PDB file of C-alpha atoms and ligand atoms in Angstrom:
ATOM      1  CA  UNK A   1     109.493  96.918 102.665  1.00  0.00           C
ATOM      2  CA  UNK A   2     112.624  98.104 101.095  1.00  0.00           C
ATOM      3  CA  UNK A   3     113.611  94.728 100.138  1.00  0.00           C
ATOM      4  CA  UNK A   4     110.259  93.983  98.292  1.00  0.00           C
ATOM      5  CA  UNK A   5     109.763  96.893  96.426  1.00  0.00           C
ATOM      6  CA  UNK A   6     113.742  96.804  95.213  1.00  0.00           C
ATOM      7  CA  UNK A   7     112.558  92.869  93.885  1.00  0.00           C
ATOM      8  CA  UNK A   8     109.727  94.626  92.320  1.00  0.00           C
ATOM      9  CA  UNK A   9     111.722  97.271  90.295  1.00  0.00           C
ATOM     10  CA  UNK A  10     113.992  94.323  89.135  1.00  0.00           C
ATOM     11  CA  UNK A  11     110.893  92.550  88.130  1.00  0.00           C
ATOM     12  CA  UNK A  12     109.601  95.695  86.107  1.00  0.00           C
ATOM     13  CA  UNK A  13     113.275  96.503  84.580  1.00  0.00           C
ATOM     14  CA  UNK A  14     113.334  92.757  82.986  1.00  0.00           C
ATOM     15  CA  UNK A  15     109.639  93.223  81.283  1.00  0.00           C
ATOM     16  CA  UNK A  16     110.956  97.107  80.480  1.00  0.00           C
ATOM     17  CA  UNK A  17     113.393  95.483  78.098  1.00  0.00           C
ATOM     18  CA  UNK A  18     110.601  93.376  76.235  1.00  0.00           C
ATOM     19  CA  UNK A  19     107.905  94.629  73.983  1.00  0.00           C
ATOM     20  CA  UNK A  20     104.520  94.049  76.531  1.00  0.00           C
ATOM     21  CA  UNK A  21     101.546  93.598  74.829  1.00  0.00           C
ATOM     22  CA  UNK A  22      99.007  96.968  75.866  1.00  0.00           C
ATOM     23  CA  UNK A  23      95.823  95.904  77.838  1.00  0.00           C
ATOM     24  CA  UNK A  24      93.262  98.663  78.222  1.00  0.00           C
ATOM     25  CA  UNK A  25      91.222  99.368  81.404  1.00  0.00           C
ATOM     26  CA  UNK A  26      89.538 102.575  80.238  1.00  0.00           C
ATOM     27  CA  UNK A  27      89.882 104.281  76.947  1.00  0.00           C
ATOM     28  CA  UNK A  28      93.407 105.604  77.908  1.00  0.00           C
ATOM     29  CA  UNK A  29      93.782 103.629  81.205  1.00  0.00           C
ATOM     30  CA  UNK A  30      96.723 101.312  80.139  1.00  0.00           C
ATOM     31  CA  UNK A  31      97.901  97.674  82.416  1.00  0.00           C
ATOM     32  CA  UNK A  32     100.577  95.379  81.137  1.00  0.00           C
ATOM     33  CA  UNK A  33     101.776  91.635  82.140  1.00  0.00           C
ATOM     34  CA  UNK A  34     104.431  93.563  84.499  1.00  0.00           C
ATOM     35  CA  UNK A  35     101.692  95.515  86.221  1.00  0.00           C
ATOM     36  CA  UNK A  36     100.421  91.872  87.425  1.00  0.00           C
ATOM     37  CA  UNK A  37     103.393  90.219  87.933  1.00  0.00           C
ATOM     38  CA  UNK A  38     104.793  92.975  90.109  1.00  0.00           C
ATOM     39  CA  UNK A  39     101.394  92.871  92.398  1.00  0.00           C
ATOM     40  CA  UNK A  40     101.670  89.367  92.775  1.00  0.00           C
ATOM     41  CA  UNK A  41     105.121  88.986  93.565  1.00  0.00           C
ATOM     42  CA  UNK A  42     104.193  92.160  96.230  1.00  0.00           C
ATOM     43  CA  UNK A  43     101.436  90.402  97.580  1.00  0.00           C
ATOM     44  CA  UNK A  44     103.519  87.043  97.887  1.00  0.00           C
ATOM     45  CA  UNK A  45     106.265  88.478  99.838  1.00  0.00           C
ATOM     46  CA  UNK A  46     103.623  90.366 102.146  1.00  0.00           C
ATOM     47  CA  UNK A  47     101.584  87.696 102.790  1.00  0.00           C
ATOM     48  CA  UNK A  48     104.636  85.149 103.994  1.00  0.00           C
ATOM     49  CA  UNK A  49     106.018  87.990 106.592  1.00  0.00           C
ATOM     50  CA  UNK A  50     102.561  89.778 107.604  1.00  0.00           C
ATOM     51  CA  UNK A  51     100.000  87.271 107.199  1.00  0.00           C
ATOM     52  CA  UNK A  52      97.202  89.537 109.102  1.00  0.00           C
ATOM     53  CA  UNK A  53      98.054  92.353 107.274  1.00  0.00           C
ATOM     54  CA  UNK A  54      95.702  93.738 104.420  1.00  0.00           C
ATOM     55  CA  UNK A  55      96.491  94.305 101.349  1.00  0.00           C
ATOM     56  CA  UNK A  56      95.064  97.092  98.850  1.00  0.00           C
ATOM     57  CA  UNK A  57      96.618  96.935  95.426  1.00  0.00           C
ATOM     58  CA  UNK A  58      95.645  98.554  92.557  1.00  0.00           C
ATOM     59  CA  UNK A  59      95.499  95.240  89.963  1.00  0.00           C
ATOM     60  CA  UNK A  60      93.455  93.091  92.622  1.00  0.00           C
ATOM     61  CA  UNK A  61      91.640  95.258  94.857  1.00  0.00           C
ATOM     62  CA  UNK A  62      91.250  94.675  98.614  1.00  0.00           C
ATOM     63  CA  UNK A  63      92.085  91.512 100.170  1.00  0.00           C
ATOM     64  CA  UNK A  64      91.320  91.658 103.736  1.00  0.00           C
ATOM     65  CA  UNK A  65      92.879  89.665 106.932  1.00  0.00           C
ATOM     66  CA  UNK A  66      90.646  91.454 110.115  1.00  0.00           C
ATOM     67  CA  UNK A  67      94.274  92.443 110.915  1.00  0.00           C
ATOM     68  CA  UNK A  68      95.318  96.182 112.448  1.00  0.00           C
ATOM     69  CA  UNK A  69      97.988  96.977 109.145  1.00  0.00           C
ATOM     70  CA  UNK A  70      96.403  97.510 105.598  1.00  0.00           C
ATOM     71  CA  UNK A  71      99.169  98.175 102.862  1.00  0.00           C
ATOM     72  CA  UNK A  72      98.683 100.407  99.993  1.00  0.00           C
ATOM     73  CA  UNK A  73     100.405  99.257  97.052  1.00  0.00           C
ATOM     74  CA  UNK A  74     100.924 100.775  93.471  1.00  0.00           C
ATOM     75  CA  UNK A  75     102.888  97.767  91.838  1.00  0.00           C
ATOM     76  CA  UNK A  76     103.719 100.064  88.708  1.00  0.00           C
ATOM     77  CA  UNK A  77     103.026 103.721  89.106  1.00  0.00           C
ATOM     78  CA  UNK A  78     103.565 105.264  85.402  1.00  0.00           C
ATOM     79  CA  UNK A  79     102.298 102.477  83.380  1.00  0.00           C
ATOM     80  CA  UNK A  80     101.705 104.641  80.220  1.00  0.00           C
ATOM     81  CA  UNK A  81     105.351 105.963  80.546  1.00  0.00           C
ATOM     82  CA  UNK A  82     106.286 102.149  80.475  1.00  0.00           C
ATOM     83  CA  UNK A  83     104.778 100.631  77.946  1.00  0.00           C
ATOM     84  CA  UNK A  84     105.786 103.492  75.781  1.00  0.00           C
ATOM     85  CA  UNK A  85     109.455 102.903  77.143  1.00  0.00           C
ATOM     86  CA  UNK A  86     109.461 106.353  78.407  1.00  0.00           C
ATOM     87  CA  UNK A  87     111.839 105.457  81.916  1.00  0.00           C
ATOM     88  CA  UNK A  88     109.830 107.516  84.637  1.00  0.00           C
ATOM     89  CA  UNK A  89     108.206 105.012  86.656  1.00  0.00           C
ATOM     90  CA  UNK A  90     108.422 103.191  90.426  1.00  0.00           C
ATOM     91  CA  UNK A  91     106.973 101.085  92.846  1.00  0.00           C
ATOM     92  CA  UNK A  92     105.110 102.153  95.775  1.00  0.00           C
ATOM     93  CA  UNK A  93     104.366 100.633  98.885  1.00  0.00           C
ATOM     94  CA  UNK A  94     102.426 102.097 102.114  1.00  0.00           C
ATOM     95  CA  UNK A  95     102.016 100.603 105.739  1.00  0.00           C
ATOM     96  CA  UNK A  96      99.164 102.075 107.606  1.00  0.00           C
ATOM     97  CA  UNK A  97      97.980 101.325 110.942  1.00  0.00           C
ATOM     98  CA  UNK A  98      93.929 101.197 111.352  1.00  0.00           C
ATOM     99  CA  UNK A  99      92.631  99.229 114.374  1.00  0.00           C
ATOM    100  CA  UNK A 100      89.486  97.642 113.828  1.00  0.00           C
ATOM    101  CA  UNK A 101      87.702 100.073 116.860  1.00  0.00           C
ATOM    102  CA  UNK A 102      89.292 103.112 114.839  1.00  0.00           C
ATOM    103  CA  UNK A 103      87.905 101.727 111.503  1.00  0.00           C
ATOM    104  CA  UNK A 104      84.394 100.548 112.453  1.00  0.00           C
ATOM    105  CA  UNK A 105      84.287 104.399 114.545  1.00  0.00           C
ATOM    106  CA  UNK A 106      85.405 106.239 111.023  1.00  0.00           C
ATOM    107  CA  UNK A 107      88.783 107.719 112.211  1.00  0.00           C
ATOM    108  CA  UNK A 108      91.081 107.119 109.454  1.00  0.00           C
ATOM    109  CA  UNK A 109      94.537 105.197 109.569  1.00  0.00           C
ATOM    110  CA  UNK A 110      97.837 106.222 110.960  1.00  0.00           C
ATOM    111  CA  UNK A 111     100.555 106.342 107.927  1.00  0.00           C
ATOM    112  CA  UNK A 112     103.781 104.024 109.288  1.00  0.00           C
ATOM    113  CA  UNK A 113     105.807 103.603 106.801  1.00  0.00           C
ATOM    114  CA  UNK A 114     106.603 104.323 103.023  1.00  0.00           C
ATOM    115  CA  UNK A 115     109.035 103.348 100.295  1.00  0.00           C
ATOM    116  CA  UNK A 116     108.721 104.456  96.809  1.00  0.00           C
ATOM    117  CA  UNK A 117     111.314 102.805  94.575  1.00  0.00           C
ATOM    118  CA  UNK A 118     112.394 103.859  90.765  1.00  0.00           C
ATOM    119  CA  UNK A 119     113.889 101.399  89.682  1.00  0.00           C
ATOM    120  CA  UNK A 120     115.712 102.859  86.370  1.00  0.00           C
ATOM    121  CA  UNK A 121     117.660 105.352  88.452  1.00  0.00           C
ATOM    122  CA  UNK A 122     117.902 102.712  91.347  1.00  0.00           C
ATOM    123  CA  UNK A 123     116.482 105.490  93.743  1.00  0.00           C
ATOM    124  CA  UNK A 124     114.926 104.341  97.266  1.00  0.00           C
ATOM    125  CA  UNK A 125     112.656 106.946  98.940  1.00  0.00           C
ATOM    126  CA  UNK A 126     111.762 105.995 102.374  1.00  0.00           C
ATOM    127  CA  UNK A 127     109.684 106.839 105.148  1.00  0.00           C
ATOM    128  CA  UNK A 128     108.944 105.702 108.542  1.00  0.00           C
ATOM    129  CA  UNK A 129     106.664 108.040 111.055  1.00  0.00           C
ATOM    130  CA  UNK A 130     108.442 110.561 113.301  1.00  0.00           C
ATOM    131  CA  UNK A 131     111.826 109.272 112.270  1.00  0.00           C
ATOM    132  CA  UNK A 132     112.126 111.461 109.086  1.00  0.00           C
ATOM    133  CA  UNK A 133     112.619 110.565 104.973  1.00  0.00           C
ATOM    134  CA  UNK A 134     115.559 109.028 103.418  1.00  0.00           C
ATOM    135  CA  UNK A 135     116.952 108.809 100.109  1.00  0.00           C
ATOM    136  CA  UNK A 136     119.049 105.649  99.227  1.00  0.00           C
ATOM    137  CA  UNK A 137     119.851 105.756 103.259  1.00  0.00           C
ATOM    138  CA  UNK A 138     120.650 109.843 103.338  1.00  0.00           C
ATOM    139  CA  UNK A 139     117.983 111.982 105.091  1.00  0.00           C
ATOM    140  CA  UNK A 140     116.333 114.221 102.725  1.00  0.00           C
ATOM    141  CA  UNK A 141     114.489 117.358 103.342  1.00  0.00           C
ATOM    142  CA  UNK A 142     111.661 119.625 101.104  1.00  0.00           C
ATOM    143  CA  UNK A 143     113.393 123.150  99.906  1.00  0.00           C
ATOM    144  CA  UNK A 144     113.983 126.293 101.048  1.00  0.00           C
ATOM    145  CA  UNK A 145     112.256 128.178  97.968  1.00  0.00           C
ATOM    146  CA  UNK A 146     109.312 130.324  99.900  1.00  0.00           C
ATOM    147  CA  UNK A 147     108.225 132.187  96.310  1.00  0.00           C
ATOM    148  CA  UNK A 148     105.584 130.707  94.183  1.00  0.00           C
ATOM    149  CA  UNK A 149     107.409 132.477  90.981  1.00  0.00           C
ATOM    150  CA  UNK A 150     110.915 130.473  91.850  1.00  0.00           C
ATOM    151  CA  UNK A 151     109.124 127.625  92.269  1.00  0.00           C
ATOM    152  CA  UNK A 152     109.410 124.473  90.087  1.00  0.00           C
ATOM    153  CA  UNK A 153     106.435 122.155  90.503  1.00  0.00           C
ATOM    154  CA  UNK A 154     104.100 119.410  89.037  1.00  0.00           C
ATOM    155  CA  UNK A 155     100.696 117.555  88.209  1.00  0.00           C
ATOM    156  CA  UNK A 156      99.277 115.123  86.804  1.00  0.00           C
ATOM    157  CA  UNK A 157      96.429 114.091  84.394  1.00  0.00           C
ATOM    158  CA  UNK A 158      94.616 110.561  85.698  1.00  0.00           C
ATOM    159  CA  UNK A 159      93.890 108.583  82.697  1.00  0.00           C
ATOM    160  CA  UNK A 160      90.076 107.981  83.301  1.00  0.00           C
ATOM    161  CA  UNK A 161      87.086 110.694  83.199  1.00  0.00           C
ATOM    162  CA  UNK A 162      89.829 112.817  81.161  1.00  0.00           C
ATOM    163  CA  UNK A 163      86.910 114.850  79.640  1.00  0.00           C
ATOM    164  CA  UNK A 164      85.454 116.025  83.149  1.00  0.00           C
ATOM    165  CA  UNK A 165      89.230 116.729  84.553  1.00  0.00           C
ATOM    166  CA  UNK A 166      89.658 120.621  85.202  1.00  0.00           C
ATOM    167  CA  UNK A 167      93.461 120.530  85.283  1.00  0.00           C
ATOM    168  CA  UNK A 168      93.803 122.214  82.394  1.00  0.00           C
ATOM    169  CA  UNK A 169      93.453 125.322  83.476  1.00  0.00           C
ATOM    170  CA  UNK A 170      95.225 125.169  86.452  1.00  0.00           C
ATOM    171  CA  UNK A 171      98.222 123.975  84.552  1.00  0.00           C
ATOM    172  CA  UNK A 172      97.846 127.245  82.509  1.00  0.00           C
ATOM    173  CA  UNK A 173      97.535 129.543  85.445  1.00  0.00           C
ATOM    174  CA  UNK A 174     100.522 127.861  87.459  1.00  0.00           C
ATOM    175  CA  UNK A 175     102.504 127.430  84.571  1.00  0.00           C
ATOM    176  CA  UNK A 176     102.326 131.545  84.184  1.00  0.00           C
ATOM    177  CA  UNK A 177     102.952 132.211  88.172  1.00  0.00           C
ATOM    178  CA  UNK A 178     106.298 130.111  88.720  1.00  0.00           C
ATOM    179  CA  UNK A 179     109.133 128.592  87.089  1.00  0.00           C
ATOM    180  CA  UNK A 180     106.831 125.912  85.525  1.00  0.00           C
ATOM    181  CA  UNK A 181     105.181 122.748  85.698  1.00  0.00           C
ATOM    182  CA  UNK A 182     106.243 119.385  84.872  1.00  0.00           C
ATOM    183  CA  UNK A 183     103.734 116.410  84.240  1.00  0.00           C
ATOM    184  CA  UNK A 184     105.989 113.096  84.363  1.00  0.00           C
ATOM    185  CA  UNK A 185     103.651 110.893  84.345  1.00  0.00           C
ATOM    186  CA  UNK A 186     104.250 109.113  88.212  1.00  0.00           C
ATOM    187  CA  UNK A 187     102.235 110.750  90.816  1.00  0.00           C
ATOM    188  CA  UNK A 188     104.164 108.821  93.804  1.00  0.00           C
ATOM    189  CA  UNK A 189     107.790 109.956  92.177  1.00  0.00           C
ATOM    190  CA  UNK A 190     105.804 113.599  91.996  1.00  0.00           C
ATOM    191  CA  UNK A 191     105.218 113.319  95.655  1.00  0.00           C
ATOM    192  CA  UNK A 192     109.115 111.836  96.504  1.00  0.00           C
ATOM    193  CA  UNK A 193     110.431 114.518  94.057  1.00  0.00           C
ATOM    194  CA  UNK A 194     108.587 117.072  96.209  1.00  0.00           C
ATOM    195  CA  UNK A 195     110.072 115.446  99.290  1.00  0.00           C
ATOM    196  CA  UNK A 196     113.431 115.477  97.555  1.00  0.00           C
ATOM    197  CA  UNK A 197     113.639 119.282  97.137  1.00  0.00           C
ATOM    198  CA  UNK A 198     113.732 118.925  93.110  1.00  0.00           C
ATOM    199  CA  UNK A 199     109.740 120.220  93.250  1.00  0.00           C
ATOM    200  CA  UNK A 200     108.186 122.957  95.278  1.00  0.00           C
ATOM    201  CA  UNK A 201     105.081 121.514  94.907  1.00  0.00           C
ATOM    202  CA  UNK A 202     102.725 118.920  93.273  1.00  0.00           C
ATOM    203  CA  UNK A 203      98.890 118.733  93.068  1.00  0.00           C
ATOM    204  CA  UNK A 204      96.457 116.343  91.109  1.00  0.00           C
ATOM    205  CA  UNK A 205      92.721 115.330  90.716  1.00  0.00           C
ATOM    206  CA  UNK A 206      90.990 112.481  91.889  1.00  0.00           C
ATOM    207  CA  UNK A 207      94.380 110.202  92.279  1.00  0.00           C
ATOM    208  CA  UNK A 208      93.767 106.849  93.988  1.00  0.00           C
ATOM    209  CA  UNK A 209      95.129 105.961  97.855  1.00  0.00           C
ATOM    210  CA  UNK A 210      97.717 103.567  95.781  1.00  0.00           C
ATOM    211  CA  UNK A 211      99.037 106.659  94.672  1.00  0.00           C
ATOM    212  CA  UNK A 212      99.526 108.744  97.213  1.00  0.00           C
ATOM    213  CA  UNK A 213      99.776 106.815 101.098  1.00  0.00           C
ATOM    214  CA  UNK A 214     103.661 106.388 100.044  1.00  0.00           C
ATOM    215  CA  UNK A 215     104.512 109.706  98.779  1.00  0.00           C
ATOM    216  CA  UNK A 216     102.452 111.475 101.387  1.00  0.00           C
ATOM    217  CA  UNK A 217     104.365 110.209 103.978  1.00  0.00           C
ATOM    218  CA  UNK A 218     107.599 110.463 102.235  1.00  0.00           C
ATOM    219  CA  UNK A 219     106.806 114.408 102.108  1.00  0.00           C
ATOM    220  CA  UNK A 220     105.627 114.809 105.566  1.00  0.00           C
ATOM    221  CA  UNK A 221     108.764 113.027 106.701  1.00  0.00           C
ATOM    222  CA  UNK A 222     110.772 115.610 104.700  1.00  0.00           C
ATOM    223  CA  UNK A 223     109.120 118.469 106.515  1.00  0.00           C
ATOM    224  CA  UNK A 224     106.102 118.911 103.754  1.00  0.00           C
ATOM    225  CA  UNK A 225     102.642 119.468 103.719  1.00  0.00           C
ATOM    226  CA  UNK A 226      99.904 118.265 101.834  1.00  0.00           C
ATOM    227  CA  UNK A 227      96.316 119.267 102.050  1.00  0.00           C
ATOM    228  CA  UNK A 228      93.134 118.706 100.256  1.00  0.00           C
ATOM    229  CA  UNK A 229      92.444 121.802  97.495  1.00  0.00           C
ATOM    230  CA  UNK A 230      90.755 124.363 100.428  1.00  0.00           C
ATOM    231  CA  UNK A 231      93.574 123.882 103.158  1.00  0.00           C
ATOM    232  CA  UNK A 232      91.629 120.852 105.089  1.00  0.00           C
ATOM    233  CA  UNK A 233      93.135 117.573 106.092  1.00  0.00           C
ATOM    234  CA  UNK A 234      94.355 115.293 103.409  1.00  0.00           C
ATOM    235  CA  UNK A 235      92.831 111.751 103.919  1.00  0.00           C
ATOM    236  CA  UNK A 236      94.032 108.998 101.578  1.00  0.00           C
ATOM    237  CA  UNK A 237      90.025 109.299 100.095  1.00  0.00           C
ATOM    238  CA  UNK A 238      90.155 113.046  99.849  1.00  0.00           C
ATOM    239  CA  UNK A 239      90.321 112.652  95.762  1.00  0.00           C
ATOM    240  CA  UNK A 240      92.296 115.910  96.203  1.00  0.00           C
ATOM    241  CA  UNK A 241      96.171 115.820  96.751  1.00  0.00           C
ATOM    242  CA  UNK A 242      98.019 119.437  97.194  1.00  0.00           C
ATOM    243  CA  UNK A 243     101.578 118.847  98.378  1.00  0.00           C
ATOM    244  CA  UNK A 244     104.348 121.414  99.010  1.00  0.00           C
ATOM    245  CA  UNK A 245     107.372 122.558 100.935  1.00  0.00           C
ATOM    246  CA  UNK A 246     105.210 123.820 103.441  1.00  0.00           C
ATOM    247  CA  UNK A 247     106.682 127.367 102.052  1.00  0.00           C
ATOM    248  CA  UNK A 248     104.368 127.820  99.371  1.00  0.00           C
ATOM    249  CA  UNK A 249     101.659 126.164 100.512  1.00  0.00           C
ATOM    250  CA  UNK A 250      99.519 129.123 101.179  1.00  0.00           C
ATOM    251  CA  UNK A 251      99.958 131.092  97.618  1.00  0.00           C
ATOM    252  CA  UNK A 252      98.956 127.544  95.955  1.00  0.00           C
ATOM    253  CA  UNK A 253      95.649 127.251  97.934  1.00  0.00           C
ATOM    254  CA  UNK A 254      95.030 131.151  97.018  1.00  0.00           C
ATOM    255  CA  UNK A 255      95.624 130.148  93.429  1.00  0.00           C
ATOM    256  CA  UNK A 256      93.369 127.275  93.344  1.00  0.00           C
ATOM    257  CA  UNK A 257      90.455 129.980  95.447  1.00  0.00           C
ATOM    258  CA  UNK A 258      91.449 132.294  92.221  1.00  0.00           C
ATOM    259  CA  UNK A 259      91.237 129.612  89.481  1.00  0.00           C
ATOM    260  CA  UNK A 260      88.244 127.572  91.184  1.00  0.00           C
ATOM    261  CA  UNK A 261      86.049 131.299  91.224  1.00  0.00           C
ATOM    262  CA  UNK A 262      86.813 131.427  87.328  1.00  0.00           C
ATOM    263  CA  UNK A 263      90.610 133.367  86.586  1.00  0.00           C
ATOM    264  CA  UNK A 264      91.710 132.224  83.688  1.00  0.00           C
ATOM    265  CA  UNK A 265      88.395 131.288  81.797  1.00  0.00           C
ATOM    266  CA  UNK A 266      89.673 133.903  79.230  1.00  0.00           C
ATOM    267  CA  UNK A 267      89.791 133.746  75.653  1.00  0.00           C
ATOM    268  CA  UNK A 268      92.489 131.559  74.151  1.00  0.00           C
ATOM    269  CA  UNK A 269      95.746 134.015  72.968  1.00  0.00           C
ATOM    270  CA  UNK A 270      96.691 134.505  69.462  1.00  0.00           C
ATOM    271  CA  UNK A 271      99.895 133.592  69.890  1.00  0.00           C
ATOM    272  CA  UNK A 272     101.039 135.854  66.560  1.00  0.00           C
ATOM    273  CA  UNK A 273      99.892 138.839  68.983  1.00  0.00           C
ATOM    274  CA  UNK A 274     102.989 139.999  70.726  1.00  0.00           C
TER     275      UNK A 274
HETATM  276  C1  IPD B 301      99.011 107.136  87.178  1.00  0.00           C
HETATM  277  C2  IPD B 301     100.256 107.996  87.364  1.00  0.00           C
HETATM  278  C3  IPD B 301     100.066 109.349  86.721  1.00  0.00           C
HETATM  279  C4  IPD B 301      98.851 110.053  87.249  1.00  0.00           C
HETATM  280  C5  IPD B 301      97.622 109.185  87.090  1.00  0.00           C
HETATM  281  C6  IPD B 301      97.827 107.823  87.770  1.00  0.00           C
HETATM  282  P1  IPD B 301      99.310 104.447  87.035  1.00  0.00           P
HETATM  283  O1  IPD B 301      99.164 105.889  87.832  1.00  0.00           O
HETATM  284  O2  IPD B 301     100.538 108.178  88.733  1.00  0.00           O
HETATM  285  O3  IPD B 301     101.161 110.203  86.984  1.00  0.00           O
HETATM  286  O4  IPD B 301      98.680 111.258  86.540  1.00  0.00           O
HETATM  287  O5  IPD B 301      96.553 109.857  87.724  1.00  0.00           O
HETATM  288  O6  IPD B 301      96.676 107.038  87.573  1.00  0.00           O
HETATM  289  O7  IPD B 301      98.003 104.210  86.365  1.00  0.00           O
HETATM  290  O8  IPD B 301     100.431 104.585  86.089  1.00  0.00           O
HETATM  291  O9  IPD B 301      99.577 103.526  88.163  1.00  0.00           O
HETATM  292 CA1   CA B 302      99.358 104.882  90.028  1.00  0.00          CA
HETATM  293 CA1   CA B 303      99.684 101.396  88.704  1.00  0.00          CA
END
């Protein structure tokens, strides 16, 4: 996995370096020639070593074997940052184990293994279940920080449905209970970032399971949690990712019981009022 998703990043850093034509999926939903090219040569190398396995990508949907492994991949996560030649973007790849009895009962998939892969700091995250998270080879581990207010954490704003996202708001009310939050613009280097100790915490709407079956595992590995938005079980459907240390965990799910009953839904400031 590590070796395919390192030939991916080299694919994207050669088409970072040219000016990409901009193809629009949605009004703001961007996809470029390197998008493709990445998911094929993904698919290619998949398909020669694991020709059971499924595959779901995000540029050609689901193409499906009857075998026991489905992969998850993200062949560019942070396309807008991209094609704006803004350098925060990776590759993301996801093994999951679903036997066809567990499928065709409706128990989900067991994550296996995960490698996230930015290319333009030549940083591997990896994953592989029960045998913890690395970083370019070293183990990594989530923080220490157990305070919301000395926390440093982040979100993200999908590019479709923009007018019916609530984020907003909680990106004011977090923003004013901790030490900020950043929006990069890759949801899978969020989650690694999380894993990584940089974050405390990361939470978006409606991402896809492209975005999130790496860096989920990558955090759980690290000694993370991640939950849906009222505490329950993340599933790679759940359309509701809330990761963390673990630490904080619980004063994030009070602040999104807080924001969801309506804190916040003040008056905007003057901001020539001191
Ligand atoms: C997007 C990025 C972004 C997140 C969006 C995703 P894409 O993925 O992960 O950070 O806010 O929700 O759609 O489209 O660049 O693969
Ligand atoms: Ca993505
Ligand atoms: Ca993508």
């Amino acid at each position: 996995m590590s070796a395919i998703a390192r030939e991916a990043g080299a694919l994207l850093m050669q088409y970072f370096h040219q000016k990409l034509k901009i193809e629009y999926k949605g009004e703001a939903d961007l996809v470029t020639a390197a998008d493709r090219a990445s998911e094929a040569l993904i698919r290619e190398r998949i398909a020669a070593q694991f020709p059971t396995h499924d595959v779901l990508g995000e540029e050609q949907g689901l193409n499906e074997r009857g075998g026991d492994y489905r992969w998850y991949v993200d062949p560019l996560d942070g396309t807008t940052n991209f094609a704006h030649g803004y350098p925060v973007f990776c590759v993301s790849m996801a093994l999951e184990h679903w036997p066809s009895q567990d499928r065709h009962a409706g128990r989900p998939g067991k994550r296996v293994a995960a490698v996230v892969y930015d290319p333009t700091r030549d940083e591997l995250f990896a994953a592989e279940q029960g045998r913890g998270a690395q970083l370019n080879g070293s183990a990594i581990h989530v923080s220490k920080t157990g305070e919301l207010r000395q926390s440093l954490v982040a979100t993200g704003f999908p590019s479709h449905k923009r007018h019916k996202n609530p984020n907003i708001y909680f990106y004011h009310q977090i923003t004013l209970r901790t030490h900020g939050v950043r929006r990069a613009g890759s949801a899978a280097l969020d989650l690694c970032c999380v894993a990584a100790g940089r974050f405390e915490g990361f939470w978006e709407f409606n991402l896809n399971p492209w975005d999130t079956a790496a860096g989920v595992l990558i955090i759980e590995e690290a000694g993370g949690r991640v939950t849906r938005f009222d505490g329950s079980a993340f599933e790679l459907n759940s359309r509701e990712t809330l990761a963390s240390n673990g630490l904080i965990h619980d004063a994030l799910l009070h602040e999104f019981q807080e924001i969801f009953a309506g804190r916040g839904l003040e008056p905007i400031p003057d901001p020539r009022r001191s």
